[in-house]
Amino acid sequence: MSDDEDYMSLKFLEEAQEFESKRKETTYSERRKKQIREQEKKGYIKPRAQLEAEERQKGLERSMDESNKGMKMLMKMGFKKGMSLGTDGIREPIKVDLKSGRGGIGMESELKKRAREQEEEEERERKRTAIDPEDFRSVMAQRMKESKLVRYLTAAVSICEKLDEENNVEFNILWILKPVQKEPEEQKADEEGQEEKQQKEEEEIDSSYPPEEVEELKSLTTEQQLRKILEYLRNNYLYCFWCSAKYENKSDLDDNCPGLEEDDH
């Protein structure tokens, strides 16, 4: 702009705007945007690292041909394409497993292991959160019922053993229905001899009856096993587990005991 032109003229304002626009384009963001726009016009140019990775992968996947120096040396020694090295040797070169990152040897496998464990934990957590509330309550109720039946069965078998011993019964197949009590490690160590004795007794009982009969009895559900024990006590000793009483005769049992089921009491 010449000296005789007014600084308030339009030309002055246009030059100021042009200067301002050029100044803004000098920032990194503007230069980057401009570069991206130019790349889009010319076509996308892949980064060098991506191009190198693609070329390397192509080379690893390509089989060796006669232009390969190593193949030429082998062919001079009688090797033919498709043959294996040795009697049961490999037919293709060992594939290269490129290591990424700067971690030491074995670090990558450790990271994969951690990632796999994390995925498994996330899957378990997803299943826990995805469970329906009604299903959860049903499962918990079933567990509580089973736990109660196991306690009843343990007590019923103990009563059966006591009454059998009082009546000089040496073996009873129903004794094998007594649940195995899970105890802490220190208690197991202290009562090791007692466990061995109990195991021998169970083996003697098992050998005293046909294997199929023992297997059939053990295959029953806890509720069915309990019912079988209670029927035995009721029919043989006139004893009601729910009443915790032994009756004098069958008439006394029928008249004073509400019934065989717990709900009857």
mmCIF file of C-alpha atoms in Angstrom:
data_model
loop_
_atom_site.group_PDB
_atom_site.id
_atom_site.type_symbol
_atom_site.label_atom_id
_atom_site.label_comp_id
_atom_site.label_asym_id
_atom_site.label_seq_id
_atom_site.Cartn_x
_atom_site.Cartn_y
_atom_site.Cartn_z
ATOM 1 C CA MET A 1 0.000 0.000 0.000
ATOM 2 C CA SER A 2 1.422 3.383 -0.986
ATOM 3 C CA ASP A 3 1.868 6.281 1.437
ATOM 4 C CA ASP A 4 -0.780 8.411 -0.225
ATOM 5 C CA GLU A 5 -3.531 5.809 0.342
ATOM 6 C CA ASP A 6 -5.793 6.225 3.338
ATOM 7 C CA TYR A 7 -5.339 3.658 6.087
ATOM 8 C CA MET A 8 -9.135 3.531 6.366
ATOM 9 C CA SER A 9 -9.556 2.427 2.766
ATOM 10 C CA LEU A 10 -10.912 -1.020 1.823
ATOM 11 C CA LYS A 11 -7.582 -2.042 0.352
ATOM 12 C CA PHE A 12 -5.943 -1.614 3.712
ATOM 13 C CA LEU A 13 -8.566 -3.839 5.352
ATOM 14 C CA GLU A 14 -8.232 -6.516 2.660
ATOM 15 C CA GLU A 15 -4.466 -6.654 3.099
ATOM 16 C CA ALA A 16 -4.901 -6.891 6.872
ATOM 17 C CA GLN A 17 -7.329 -9.809 6.515
ATOM 18 C CA GLU A 18 -4.999 -11.571 4.074
ATOM 19 C CA PHE A 19 -2.098 -11.159 6.468
ATOM 20 C CA GLU A 20 -4.187 -12.485 9.366
ATOM 21 C CA SER A 21 -5.284 -15.533 7.398
ATOM 22 C CA LYS A 22 -1.679 -16.325 6.428
ATOM 23 C CA ARG A 23 -0.578 -15.918 10.024
ATOM 24 C CA LYS A 24 -3.197 -18.397 11.221
ATOM 25 C CA GLU A 25 -2.191 -20.963 8.607
ATOM 26 C CA THR A 26 1.308 -21.018 10.009
ATOM 27 C CA THR A 27 0.108 -22.911 13.123
ATOM 28 C CA TYR A 28 0.672 -26.668 13.288
ATOM 29 C CA SER A 29 -3.044 -27.476 13.330
ATOM 30 C CA GLU A 30 -3.698 -25.491 10.184
ATOM 31 C CA ARG A 31 -0.694 -26.967 8.416
ATOM 32 C CA ARG A 32 -1.823 -30.469 9.394
ATOM 33 C CA LYS A 33 -5.359 -29.849 8.170
ATOM 34 C CA LYS A 34 -4.014 -28.496 4.916
ATOM 35 C CA GLN A 35 -1.772 -31.528 4.533
ATOM 36 C CA ILE A 36 -4.690 -33.883 5.151
ATOM 37 C CA ARG A 37 -6.807 -32.077 2.587
ATOM 38 C CA GLU A 38 -4.039 -32.368 0.028
ATOM 39 C CA GLN A 39 -3.624 -36.079 0.771
ATOM 40 C CA GLU A 40 -7.328 -36.642 0.327
ATOM 41 C CA LYS A 41 -7.157 -34.938 -3.047
ATOM 42 C CA LYS A 42 -4.159 -36.984 -4.191
ATOM 43 C CA GLY A 43 -5.299 -40.200 -2.547
ATOM 44 C CA TYR A 44 -4.533 -41.635 0.872
ATOM 45 C CA ILE A 45 -0.840 -42.259 1.518
ATOM 46 C CA LYS A 46 -0.199 -44.987 4.063
ATOM 47 C CA PRO A 47 2.329 -44.338 6.831
ATOM 48 C CA ARG A 48 5.770 -45.828 6.335
ATOM 49 C CA ALA A 49 5.422 -48.180 9.307
ATOM 50 C CA GLN A 50 2.209 -49.609 7.863
ATOM 51 C CA LEU A 51 3.775 -50.052 4.429
ATOM 52 C CA GLU A 52 6.774 -51.832 5.965
ATOM 53 C CA ALA A 53 4.524 -54.163 7.970
ATOM 54 C CA GLU A 54 2.471 -55.064 4.881
ATOM 55 C CA GLU A 55 5.545 -55.748 2.764
ATOM 56 C CA ARG A 56 7.105 -57.824 5.532
ATOM 57 C CA GLN A 57 3.939 -59.901 5.879
ATOM 58 C CA LYS A 58 3.827 -60.498 2.136
ATOM 59 C CA GLY A 59 7.414 -61.694 2.221
ATOM 60 C CA LEU A 60 6.763 -64.062 5.119
ATOM 61 C CA GLU A 61 3.715 -65.566 3.435
ATOM 62 C CA ARG A 62 5.441 -66.064 0.082
ATOM 63 C CA SER A 63 7.099 -69.434 -0.507
ATOM 64 C CA MET A 64 10.702 -69.568 -1.607
ATOM 65 C CA ASP A 65 11.132 -69.808 -5.361
ATOM 66 C CA GLU A 66 14.116 -70.423 -7.617
ATOM 67 C CA SER A 67 15.101 -66.766 -7.466
ATOM 68 C CA ASN A 68 15.957 -67.136 -3.765
ATOM 69 C CA LYS A 69 19.698 -67.522 -3.137
ATOM 70 C CA GLY A 70 19.196 -70.158 -0.477
ATOM 71 C CA MET A 71 16.937 -72.151 -2.804
ATOM 72 C CA LYS A 72 19.542 -71.962 -5.564
ATOM 73 C CA MET A 73 22.193 -73.386 -3.231
ATOM 74 C CA LEU A 74 19.910 -76.235 -2.186
ATOM 75 C CA MET A 75 18.996 -77.063 -5.775
ATOM 76 C CA LYS A 76 22.681 -77.310 -6.673
ATOM 77 C CA MET A 77 22.998 -79.984 -3.967
ATOM 78 C CA GLY A 78 20.107 -81.999 -5.433
ATOM 79 C CA PHE A 79 17.188 -80.477 -3.589
ATOM 80 C CA LYS A 80 13.916 -80.168 -5.485
ATOM 81 C CA LYS A 81 10.997 -77.925 -4.684
ATOM 82 C CA GLY A 82 8.436 -79.721 -2.531
ATOM 83 C CA MET A 83 10.978 -82.038 -0.906
ATOM 84 C CA SER A 84 11.556 -82.041 2.839
ATOM 85 C CA LEU A 85 14.838 -81.534 4.623
ATOM 86 C CA GLY A 86 15.763 -84.979 5.867
ATOM 87 C CA THR A 87 13.489 -88.006 6.156
ATOM 88 C CA ASP A 88 10.727 -86.353 8.173
ATOM 89 C CA GLY A 89 11.889 -82.774 7.875
ATOM 90 C CA ILE A 90 9.977 -79.601 7.195
ATOM 91 C CA ARG A 91 8.897 -78.557 3.711
ATOM 92 C CA GLU A 92 8.602 -74.842 4.393
ATOM 93 C CA PRO A 93 10.887 -72.494 6.332
ATOM 94 C CA ILE A 94 10.025 -71.856 9.962
ATOM 95 C CA LYS A 95 7.680 -68.909 10.125
ATOM 96 C CA VAL A 96 8.961 -65.790 11.810
ATOM 97 C CA ASP A 97 7.020 -64.581 14.827
ATOM 98 C CA LEU A 98 7.905 -60.926 15.080
ATOM 99 C CA LYS A 99 8.279 -59.541 18.552
ATOM 100 C CA SER A 100 6.685 -56.178 19.221
ATOM 101 C CA GLY A 101 7.656 -53.797 21.967
ATOM 102 C CA ARG A 102 10.792 -53.656 24.074
ATOM 103 C CA GLY A 103 9.866 -56.267 26.685
ATOM 104 C CA GLY A 104 12.184 -59.167 27.421
ATOM 105 C CA ILE A 105 11.849 -62.712 26.100
ATOM 106 C CA GLY A 106 8.722 -64.322 27.509
ATOM 107 C CA MET A 107 7.126 -61.007 28.368
ATOM 108 C CA GLU A 108 4.760 -61.202 25.422
ATOM 109 C CA SER A 109 3.479 -64.634 26.450
ATOM 110 C CA GLU A 110 3.012 -63.334 29.990
ATOM 111 C CA LEU A 111 1.013 -60.397 28.676
ATOM 112 C CA LYS A 112 -1.128 -62.761 26.608
ATOM 113 C CA LYS A 113 -1.708 -64.892 29.699
ATOM 114 C CA ARG A 114 -2.775 -61.851 31.710
ATOM 115 C CA ALA A 115 -5.062 -60.707 28.918
ATOM 116 C CA ARG A 116 -6.627 -64.168 28.710
ATOM 117 C CA GLU A 117 -7.145 -64.290 32.481
ATOM 118 C CA GLN A 118 -8.697 -60.837 32.393
ATOM 119 C CA GLU A 119 -11.058 -61.906 29.609
ATOM 120 C CA GLU A 120 -12.067 -65.002 31.588
ATOM 121 C CA GLU A 121 -12.677 -62.898 34.693
ATOM 122 C CA GLU A 122 -14.762 -60.440 32.683
ATOM 123 C CA GLU A 123 -16.758 -63.344 31.247
ATOM 124 C CA ARG A 124 -17.410 -64.741 34.726
ATOM 125 C CA GLU A 125 -18.414 -61.302 35.953
ATOM 126 C CA ARG A 126 -20.718 -60.889 32.979
ATOM 127 C CA LYS A 127 -22.396 -64.208 33.741
ATOM 128 C CA ARG A 128 -22.808 -63.258 37.400
ATOM 129 C CA THR A 129 -24.412 -59.944 36.540
ATOM 130 C CA ALA A 130 -26.524 -61.464 33.771
ATOM 131 C CA ILE A 131 -28.163 -64.074 36.013
ATOM 132 C CA ASP A 132 -31.858 -63.558 36.502
ATOM 133 C CA PRO A 133 -32.871 -62.643 40.096
ATOM 134 C CA GLU A 134 -35.552 -65.329 40.094
ATOM 135 C CA ASP A 135 -33.043 -67.952 38.956
ATOM 136 C CA PHE A 136 -30.581 -66.818 41.615
ATOM 137 C CA ARG A 137 -33.179 -67.125 44.374
ATOM 138 C CA SER A 138 -34.174 -70.528 43.052
ATOM 139 C CA VAL A 139 -30.565 -71.753 43.060
ATOM 140 C CA MET A 140 -29.932 -70.463 46.581
ATOM 141 C CA ALA A 141 -33.159 -72.029 47.846
ATOM 142 C CA GLN A 142 -32.168 -75.366 46.319
ATOM 143 C CA ARG A 143 -28.741 -75.180 47.961
ATOM 144 C CA MET A 144 -30.266 -74.462 51.361
ATOM 145 C CA LYS A 145 -32.711 -77.332 50.949
ATOM 146 C CA GLU A 146 -29.917 -79.724 49.971
ATOM 147 C CA SER A 147 -27.817 -78.634 52.947
ATOM 148 C CA LYS A 148 -30.743 -79.254 55.302
ATOM 149 C CA LEU A 149 -31.391 -82.695 53.801
ATOM 150 C CA VAL A 150 -27.731 -83.636 54.273
ATOM 151 C CA ARG A 151 -27.953 -82.728 57.973
ATOM 152 C CA TYR A 152 -31.136 -84.780 58.350
ATOM 153 C CA LEU A 153 -29.586 -87.730 56.521
ATOM 154 C CA THR A 154 -26.482 -87.663 58.724
ATOM 155 C CA ALA A 155 -28.595 -87.707 61.877
ATOM 156 C CA ALA A 156 -30.920 -90.411 60.541
ATOM 157 C CA VAL A 157 -28.049 -92.743 59.598
ATOM 158 C CA SER A 158 -26.481 -92.241 63.046
ATOM 159 C CA ILE A 159 -29.783 -93.236 64.695
ATOM 160 C CA CYS A 160 -30.018 -96.219 62.351
ATOM 161 C CA GLU A 161 -26.513 -97.362 63.309
ATOM 162 C CA LYS A 162 -27.292 -97.015 67.019
ATOM 163 C CA LEU A 163 -30.543 -98.980 66.827
ATOM 164 C CA ASP A 164 -28.930 -101.652 64.648
ATOM 165 C CA GLU A 165 -26.089 -102.090 67.138
ATOM 166 C CA GLU A 166 -28.584 -102.402 69.987
ATOM 167 C CA ASN A 167 -30.268 -105.185 68.029
ATOM 168 C CA ASN A 168 -26.967 -106.914 67.140
ATOM 169 C CA VAL A 169 -27.106 -106.026 63.444
ATOM 170 C CA GLU A 170 -23.549 -106.342 62.119
ATOM 171 C CA PHE A 171 -24.007 -104.833 58.673
ATOM 172 C CA ASN A 172 -26.654 -102.657 57.109
ATOM 173 C CA ILE A 173 -26.402 -101.385 53.560
ATOM 174 C CA LEU A 174 -28.109 -98.162 54.632
ATOM 175 C CA TRP A 175 -25.038 -97.212 56.669
ATOM 176 C CA ILE A 176 -23.204 -96.288 53.468
ATOM 177 C CA LEU A 177 -25.629 -93.394 52.994
ATOM 178 C CA LYS A 178 -23.989 -91.392 55.773
ATOM 179 C CA PRO A 179 -22.564 -88.234 54.150
ATOM 180 C CA VAL A 180 -18.825 -87.655 54.413
ATOM 181 C CA GLN A 181 -18.178 -84.707 56.687
ATOM 182 C CA LYS A 182 -15.778 -82.123 55.235
ATOM 183 C CA GLU A 183 -13.404 -80.977 57.949
ATOM 184 C CA PRO A 184 -10.466 -78.516 58.183
ATOM 185 C CA GLU A 185 -6.989 -79.772 57.353
ATOM 186 C CA GLU A 186 -5.800 -79.755 60.961
ATOM 187 C CA GLN A 187 -8.756 -81.876 62.064
ATOM 188 C CA LYS A 188 -8.151 -84.291 59.225
ATOM 189 C CA ALA A 189 -4.569 -84.761 60.346
ATOM 190 C CA ASP A 190 -5.647 -85.466 63.938
ATOM 191 C CA GLU A 191 -8.349 -87.951 62.923
ATOM 192 C CA GLU A 192 -6.508 -89.776 60.164
ATOM 193 C CA GLY A 193 -6.734 -93.088 62.003
ATOM 194 C CA GLN A 194 -10.464 -92.686 62.492
ATOM 195 C CA GLU A 195 -10.979 -92.006 58.789
ATOM 196 C CA GLU A 196 -9.035 -95.134 57.843
ATOM 197 C CA LYS A 197 -11.204 -97.157 60.192
ATOM 198 C CA GLN A 198 -14.373 -95.689 58.710
ATOM 199 C CA GLN A 199 -13.120 -96.398 55.195
ATOM 200 C CA LYS A 200 -12.443 -100.036 56.075
ATOM 201 C CA GLU A 201 -15.931 -100.373 57.524
ATOM 202 C CA GLU A 202 -17.448 -98.943 54.342
ATOM 203 C CA GLU A 203 -15.414 -101.368 52.236
ATOM 204 C CA GLU A 204 -16.644 -104.263 54.365
ATOM 205 C CA ILE A 205 -20.239 -103.098 53.948
ATOM 206 C CA ASP A 206 -19.799 -102.654 50.207
ATOM 207 C CA SER A 207 -18.363 -106.150 49.870
ATOM 208 C CA SER A 208 -21.256 -107.633 51.866
ATOM 209 C CA TYR A 209 -23.861 -106.606 49.289
ATOM 210 C CA PRO A 210 -24.125 -106.933 45.508
ATOM 211 C CA PRO A 211 -22.306 -104.056 43.760
ATOM 212 C CA GLU A 212 -25.362 -103.182 41.669
ATOM 213 C CA GLU A 213 -27.476 -102.815 44.826
ATOM 214 C CA VAL A 214 -24.883 -100.535 46.424
ATOM 215 C CA GLU A 215 -24.591 -98.464 43.247
ATOM 216 C CA GLU A 216 -28.356 -98.137 42.951
ATOM 217 C CA LEU A 217 -28.613 -96.919 46.538
ATOM 218 C CA LYS A 218 -25.837 -94.362 46.099
ATOM 219 C CA SER A 219 -27.390 -93.062 42.880
ATOM 220 C CA LEU A 220 -30.533 -91.920 44.711
ATOM 221 C CA THR A 221 -31.019 -88.251 45.489
ATOM 222 C CA THR A 222 -30.449 -87.041 49.050
ATOM 223 C CA GLU A 223 -34.195 -86.712 49.578
ATOM 224 C CA GLN A 224 -34.814 -90.273 48.361
ATOM 225 C CA GLN A 225 -32.023 -91.631 50.563
ATOM 226 C CA LEU A 226 -33.475 -89.862 53.598
ATOM 227 C CA ARG A 227 -36.922 -91.276 52.906
ATOM 228 C CA LYS A 228 -35.472 -94.782 52.621
ATOM 229 C CA ILE A 229 -33.768 -94.438 56.015
ATOM 230 C CA LEU A 230 -36.902 -93.050 57.682
ATOM 231 C CA GLU A 231 -39.035 -95.869 56.296
ATOM 232 C CA TYR A 232 -36.513 -98.396 57.621
ATOM 233 C CA LEU A 233 -36.553 -96.850 61.103
ATOM 234 C CA ARG A 234 -40.333 -96.682 61.094
ATOM 235 C CA ASN A 235 -40.938 -100.235 59.840
ATOM 236 C CA ASN A 236 -38.197 -102.026 61.787
ATOM 237 C CA TYR A 237 -37.949 -100.095 65.052
ATOM 238 C CA LEU A 238 -41.229 -98.134 65.210
ATOM 239 C CA TYR A 239 -39.075 -95.014 65.414
ATOM 240 C CA CYS A 240 -40.175 -91.641 64.041
ATOM 241 C CA PHE A 241 -37.313 -89.350 63.129
ATOM 242 C CA TRP A 242 -39.475 -86.220 63.235
ATOM 243 C CA CYS A 243 -41.013 -87.096 66.597
ATOM 244 C CA SER A 244 -37.615 -88.246 67.926
ATOM 245 C CA ALA A 245 -39.470 -91.054 69.662
ATOM 246 C CA LYS A 246 -39.684 -94.835 69.597
ATOM 247 C CA TYR A 247 -43.220 -96.180 69.939
ATOM 248 C CA GLU A 248 -44.296 -99.327 71.752
ATOM 249 C CA ASN A 249 -46.178 -100.920 68.870
ATOM 250 C CA LYS A 250 -47.564 -100.178 65.425
ATOM 251 C CA SER A 251 -50.925 -99.053 66.772
ATOM 252 C CA ASP A 252 -49.196 -96.589 69.061
ATOM 253 C CA LEU A 253 -47.160 -95.319 66.095
ATOM 254 C CA ASP A 254 -50.199 -94.932 63.841
ATOM 255 C CA ASP A 255 -52.286 -93.230 66.532
ATOM 256 C CA ASN A 256 -49.724 -90.781 67.908
ATOM 257 C CA CYS A 257 -47.350 -90.061 65.006
ATOM 258 C CA PRO A 258 -48.684 -87.538 62.461
ATOM 259 C CA GLY A 259 -46.954 -89.239 59.546
ATOM 260 C CA LEU A 260 -43.776 -90.001 57.657
ATOM 261 C CA GLU A 261 -43.197 -86.532 56.184
ATOM 262 C CA GLU A 262 -41.729 -83.523 57.959
ATOM 263 C CA ASP A 263 -44.666 -81.364 56.872
ATOM 264 C CA ASP A 264 -47.029 -83.705 58.729
ATOM 265 C CA HIS A 265 -45.385 -82.673 61.975
#
